CSV table of C-alpha atoms in Angstrom, one decimal:
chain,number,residue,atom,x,y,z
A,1,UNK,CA,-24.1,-19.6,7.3
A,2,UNK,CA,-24.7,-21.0,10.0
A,3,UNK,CA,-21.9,-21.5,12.5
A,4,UNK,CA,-23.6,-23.3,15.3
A,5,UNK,CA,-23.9,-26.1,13.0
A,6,UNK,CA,-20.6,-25.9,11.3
A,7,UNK,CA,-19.1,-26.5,14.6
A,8,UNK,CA,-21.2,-29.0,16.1
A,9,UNK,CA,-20.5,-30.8,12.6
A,10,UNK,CA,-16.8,-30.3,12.6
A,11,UNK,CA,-15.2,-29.7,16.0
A,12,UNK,CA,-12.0,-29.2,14.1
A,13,UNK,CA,-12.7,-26.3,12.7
A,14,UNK,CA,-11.2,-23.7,14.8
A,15,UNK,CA,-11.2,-20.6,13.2
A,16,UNK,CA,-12.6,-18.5,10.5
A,17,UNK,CA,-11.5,-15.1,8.3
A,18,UNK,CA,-14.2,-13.2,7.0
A,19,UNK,CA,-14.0,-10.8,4.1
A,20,UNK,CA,-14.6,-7.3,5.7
A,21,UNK,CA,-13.6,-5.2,2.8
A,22,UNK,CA,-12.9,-4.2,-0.8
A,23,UNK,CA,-11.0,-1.0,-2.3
A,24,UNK,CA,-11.6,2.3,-1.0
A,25,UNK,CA,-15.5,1.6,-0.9
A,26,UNK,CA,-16.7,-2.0,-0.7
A,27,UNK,CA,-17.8,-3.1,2.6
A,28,UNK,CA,-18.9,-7.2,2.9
A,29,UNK,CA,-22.6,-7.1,3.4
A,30,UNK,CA,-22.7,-9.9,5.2
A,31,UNK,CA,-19.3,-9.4,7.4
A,32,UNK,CA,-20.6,-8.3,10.9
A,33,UNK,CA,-23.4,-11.1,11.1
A,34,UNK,CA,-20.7,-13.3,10.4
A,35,UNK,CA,-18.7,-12.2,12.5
A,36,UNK,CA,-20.7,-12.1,15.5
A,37,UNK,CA,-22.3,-15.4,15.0
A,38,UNK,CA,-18.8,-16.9,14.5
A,39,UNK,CA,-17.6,-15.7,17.7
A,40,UNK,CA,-21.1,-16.8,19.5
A,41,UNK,CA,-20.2,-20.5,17.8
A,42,UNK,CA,-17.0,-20.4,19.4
A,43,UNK,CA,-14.2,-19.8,16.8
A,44,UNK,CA,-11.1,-17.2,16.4
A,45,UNK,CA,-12.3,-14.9,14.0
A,46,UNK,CA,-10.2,-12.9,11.5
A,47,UNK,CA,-11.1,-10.5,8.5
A,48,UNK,CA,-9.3,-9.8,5.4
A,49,UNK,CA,-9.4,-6.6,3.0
A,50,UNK,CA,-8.8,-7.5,-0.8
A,51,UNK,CA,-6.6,-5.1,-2.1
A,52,UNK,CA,-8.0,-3.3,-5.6
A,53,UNK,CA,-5.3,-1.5,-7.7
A,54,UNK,CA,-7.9,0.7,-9.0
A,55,UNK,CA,-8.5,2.3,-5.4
A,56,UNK,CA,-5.4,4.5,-3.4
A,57,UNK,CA,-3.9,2.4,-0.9
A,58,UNK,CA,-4.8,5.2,2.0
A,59,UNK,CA,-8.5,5.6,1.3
A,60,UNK,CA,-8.3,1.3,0.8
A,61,UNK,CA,-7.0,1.6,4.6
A,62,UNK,CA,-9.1,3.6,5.9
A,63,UNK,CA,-12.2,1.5,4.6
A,64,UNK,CA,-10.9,-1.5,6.5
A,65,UNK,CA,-10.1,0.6,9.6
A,66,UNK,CA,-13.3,2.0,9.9
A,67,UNK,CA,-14.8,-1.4,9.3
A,68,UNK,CA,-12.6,-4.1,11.5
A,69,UNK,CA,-12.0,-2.7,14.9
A,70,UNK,CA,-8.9,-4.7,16.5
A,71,UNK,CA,-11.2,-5.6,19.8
A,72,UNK,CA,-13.4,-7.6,16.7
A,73,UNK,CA,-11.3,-10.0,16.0
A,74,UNK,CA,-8.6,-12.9,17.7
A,75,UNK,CA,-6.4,-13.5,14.4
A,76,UNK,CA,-3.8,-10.8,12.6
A,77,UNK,CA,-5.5,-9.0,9.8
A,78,UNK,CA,-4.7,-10.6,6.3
A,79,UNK,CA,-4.7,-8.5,2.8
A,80,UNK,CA,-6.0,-10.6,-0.1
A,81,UNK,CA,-3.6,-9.8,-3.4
A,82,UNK,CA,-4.6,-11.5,-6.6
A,83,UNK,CA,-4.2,-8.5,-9.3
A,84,UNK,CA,-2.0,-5.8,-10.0
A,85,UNK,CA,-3.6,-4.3,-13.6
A,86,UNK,CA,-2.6,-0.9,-12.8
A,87,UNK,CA,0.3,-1.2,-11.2
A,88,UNK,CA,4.1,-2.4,-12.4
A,89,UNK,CA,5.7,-5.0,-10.1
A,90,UNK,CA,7.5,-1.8,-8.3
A,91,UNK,CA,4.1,0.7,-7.0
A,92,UNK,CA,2.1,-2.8,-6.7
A,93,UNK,CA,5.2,-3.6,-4.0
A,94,UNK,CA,5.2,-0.6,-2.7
A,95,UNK,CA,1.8,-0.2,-2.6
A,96,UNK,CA,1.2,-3.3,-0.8
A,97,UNK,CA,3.8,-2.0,1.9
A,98,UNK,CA,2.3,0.8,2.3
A,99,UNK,CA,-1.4,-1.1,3.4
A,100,UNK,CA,1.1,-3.4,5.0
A,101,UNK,CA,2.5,-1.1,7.4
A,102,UNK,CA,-0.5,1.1,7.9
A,103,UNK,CA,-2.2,-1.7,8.9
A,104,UNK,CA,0.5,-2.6,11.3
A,105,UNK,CA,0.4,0.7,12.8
A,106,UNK,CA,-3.1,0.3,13.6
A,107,UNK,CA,-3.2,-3.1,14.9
A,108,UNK,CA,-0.2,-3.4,16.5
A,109,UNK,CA,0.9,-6.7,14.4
A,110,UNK,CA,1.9,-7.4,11.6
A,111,UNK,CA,-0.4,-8.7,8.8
A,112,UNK,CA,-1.0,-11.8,6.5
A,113,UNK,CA,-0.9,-11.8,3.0
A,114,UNK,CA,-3.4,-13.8,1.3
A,115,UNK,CA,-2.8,-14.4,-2.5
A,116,UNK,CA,-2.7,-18.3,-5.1
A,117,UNK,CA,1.0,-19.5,-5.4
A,118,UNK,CA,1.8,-18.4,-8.5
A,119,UNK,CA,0.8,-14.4,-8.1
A,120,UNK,CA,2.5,-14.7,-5.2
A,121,UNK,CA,5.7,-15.4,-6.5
A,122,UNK,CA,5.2,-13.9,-9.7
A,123,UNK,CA,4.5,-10.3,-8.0
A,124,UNK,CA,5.6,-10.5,-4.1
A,125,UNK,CA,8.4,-13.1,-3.6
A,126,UNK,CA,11.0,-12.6,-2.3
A,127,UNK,CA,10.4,-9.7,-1.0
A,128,UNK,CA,7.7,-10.2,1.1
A,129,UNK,CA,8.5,-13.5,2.8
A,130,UNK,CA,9.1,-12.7,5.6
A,131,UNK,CA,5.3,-12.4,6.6
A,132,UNK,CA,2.7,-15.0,7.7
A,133,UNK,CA,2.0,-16.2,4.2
A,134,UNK,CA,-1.3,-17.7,3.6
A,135,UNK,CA,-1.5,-19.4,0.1
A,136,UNK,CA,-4.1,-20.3,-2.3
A,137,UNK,CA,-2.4,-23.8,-4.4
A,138,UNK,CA,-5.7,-26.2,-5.0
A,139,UNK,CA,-4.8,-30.0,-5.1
A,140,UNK,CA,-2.5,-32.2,-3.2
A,141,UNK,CA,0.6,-30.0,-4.4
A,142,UNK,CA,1.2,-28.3,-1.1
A,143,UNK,CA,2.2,-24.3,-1.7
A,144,UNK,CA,5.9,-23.7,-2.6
A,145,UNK,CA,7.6,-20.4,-2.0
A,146,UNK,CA,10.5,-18.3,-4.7
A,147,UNK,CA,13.1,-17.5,-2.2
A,148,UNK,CA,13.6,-18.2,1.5
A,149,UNK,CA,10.5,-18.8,3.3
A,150,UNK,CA,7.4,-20.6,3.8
A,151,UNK,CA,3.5,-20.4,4.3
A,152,UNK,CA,1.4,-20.4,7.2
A,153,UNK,CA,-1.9,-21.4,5.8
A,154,UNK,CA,-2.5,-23.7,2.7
A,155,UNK,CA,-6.0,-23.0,0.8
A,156,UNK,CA,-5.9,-26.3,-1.0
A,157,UNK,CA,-9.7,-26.0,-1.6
A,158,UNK,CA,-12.2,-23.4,-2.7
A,159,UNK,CA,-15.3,-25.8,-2.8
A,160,UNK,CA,-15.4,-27.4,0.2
A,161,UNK,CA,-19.4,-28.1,1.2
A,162,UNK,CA,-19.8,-28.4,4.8
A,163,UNK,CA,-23.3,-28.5,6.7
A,164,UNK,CA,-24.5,-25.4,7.9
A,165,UNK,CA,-23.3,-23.7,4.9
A,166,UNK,CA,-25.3,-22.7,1.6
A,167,UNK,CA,-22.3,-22.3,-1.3
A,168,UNK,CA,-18.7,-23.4,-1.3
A,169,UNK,CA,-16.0,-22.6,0.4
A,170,UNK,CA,-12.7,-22.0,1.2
A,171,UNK,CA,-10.2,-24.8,2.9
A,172,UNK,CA,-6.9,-24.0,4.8
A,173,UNK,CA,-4.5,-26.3,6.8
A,174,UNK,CA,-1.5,-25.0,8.4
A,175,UNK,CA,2.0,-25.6,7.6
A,176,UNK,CA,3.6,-28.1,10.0
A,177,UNK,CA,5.4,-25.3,11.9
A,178,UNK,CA,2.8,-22.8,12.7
A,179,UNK,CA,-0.2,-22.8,14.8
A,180,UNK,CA,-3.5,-21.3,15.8
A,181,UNK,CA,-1.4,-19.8,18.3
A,182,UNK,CA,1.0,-18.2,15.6
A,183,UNK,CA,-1.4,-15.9,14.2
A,184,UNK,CA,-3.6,-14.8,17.1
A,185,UNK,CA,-2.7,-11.8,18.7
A,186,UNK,CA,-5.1,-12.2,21.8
């Protein structure tokens, strides 16, 4: 990756969330150098943990805490949620709380979920709609939500090829109402 040219490339291109960690135990190998080099090209830099049901939710905290300091990054924390194979509807809900508020207890702020439309409202909606959504829907069909509320960031892509960058990768536009500004907490 490299970010210098990313930028120089696309001057939209504001921000960036990195994949810091995995379960209790997976760490991103490649999640600091991005991360620094990001922040050297200029963009807001978030990280996200993808939440394993295989792994206890604590020891799943504590992996991201130990990895993504709060002075690392400029965007709230998101949680990736995209299976559930151990869980029922009710300890995957409560288990995603639980992450949810120990990572708010850390950070100070509330986090974003990440997760495609239809787990999303197959396994979290309504319930959890009242956080900073950000939603994986591919095409020109933006993201819609079971319940009252609405997403923050639309992933309409996972194969966008940009200079600077060796593989594929993941698009996002915000929704109408939110901003850069919305999910920066410095």
């Amino acid at each position: 990756m490299d970010w210098n040219v990313i930028t120089a490339y696309y001057p939209d291109i504001k921000f960036v969330y990195i994949k810091a960690t995995e379960g209790s135990t997976g760490r991103d190998a490649n999640y600091r150098k991005y991360l620094e080099g990001a922040r050297k090209a200029g963009l807001k830099v978030g990280a996200y943990h993808y939440l394993r049901s295989t792994s206890n939710v604590r020891d799943q905290f504590r992996n991201f805490s130990q990895t993504v300091k709060k002075s690392d990054v400029d965007l709230i924390p998101a949680v990736d949620v995209e299976e559930r194979d151990n869980w029922s509807r009710s300890e995957f809900q409560d288990s995603l709380q639980l992450f949810l508020n120990l990572v708010k207890d850390d950070f100070g702020v509330a986090p974003m979920i990440y997760s495609v439309n239809s787990f999303y409202n197959k396994n979290c909606a309504p319930e959890f709609n009242g956080y900073h959504l950000w939603i994986g829907r591919y095409g020109k069909d933006e993201p819609t939500i079971k319940g009252k509320g609405t997403y923050t960031l639309w992933q309409f892509s996972e194969s966008g090829k940009l200079k600077g960058t060796v593989k594929a990768i993941d698009q996002n536009l915000f929704n109408a109402k939110y901003t850069l500004k919305s999910i920066s907490i410095r």
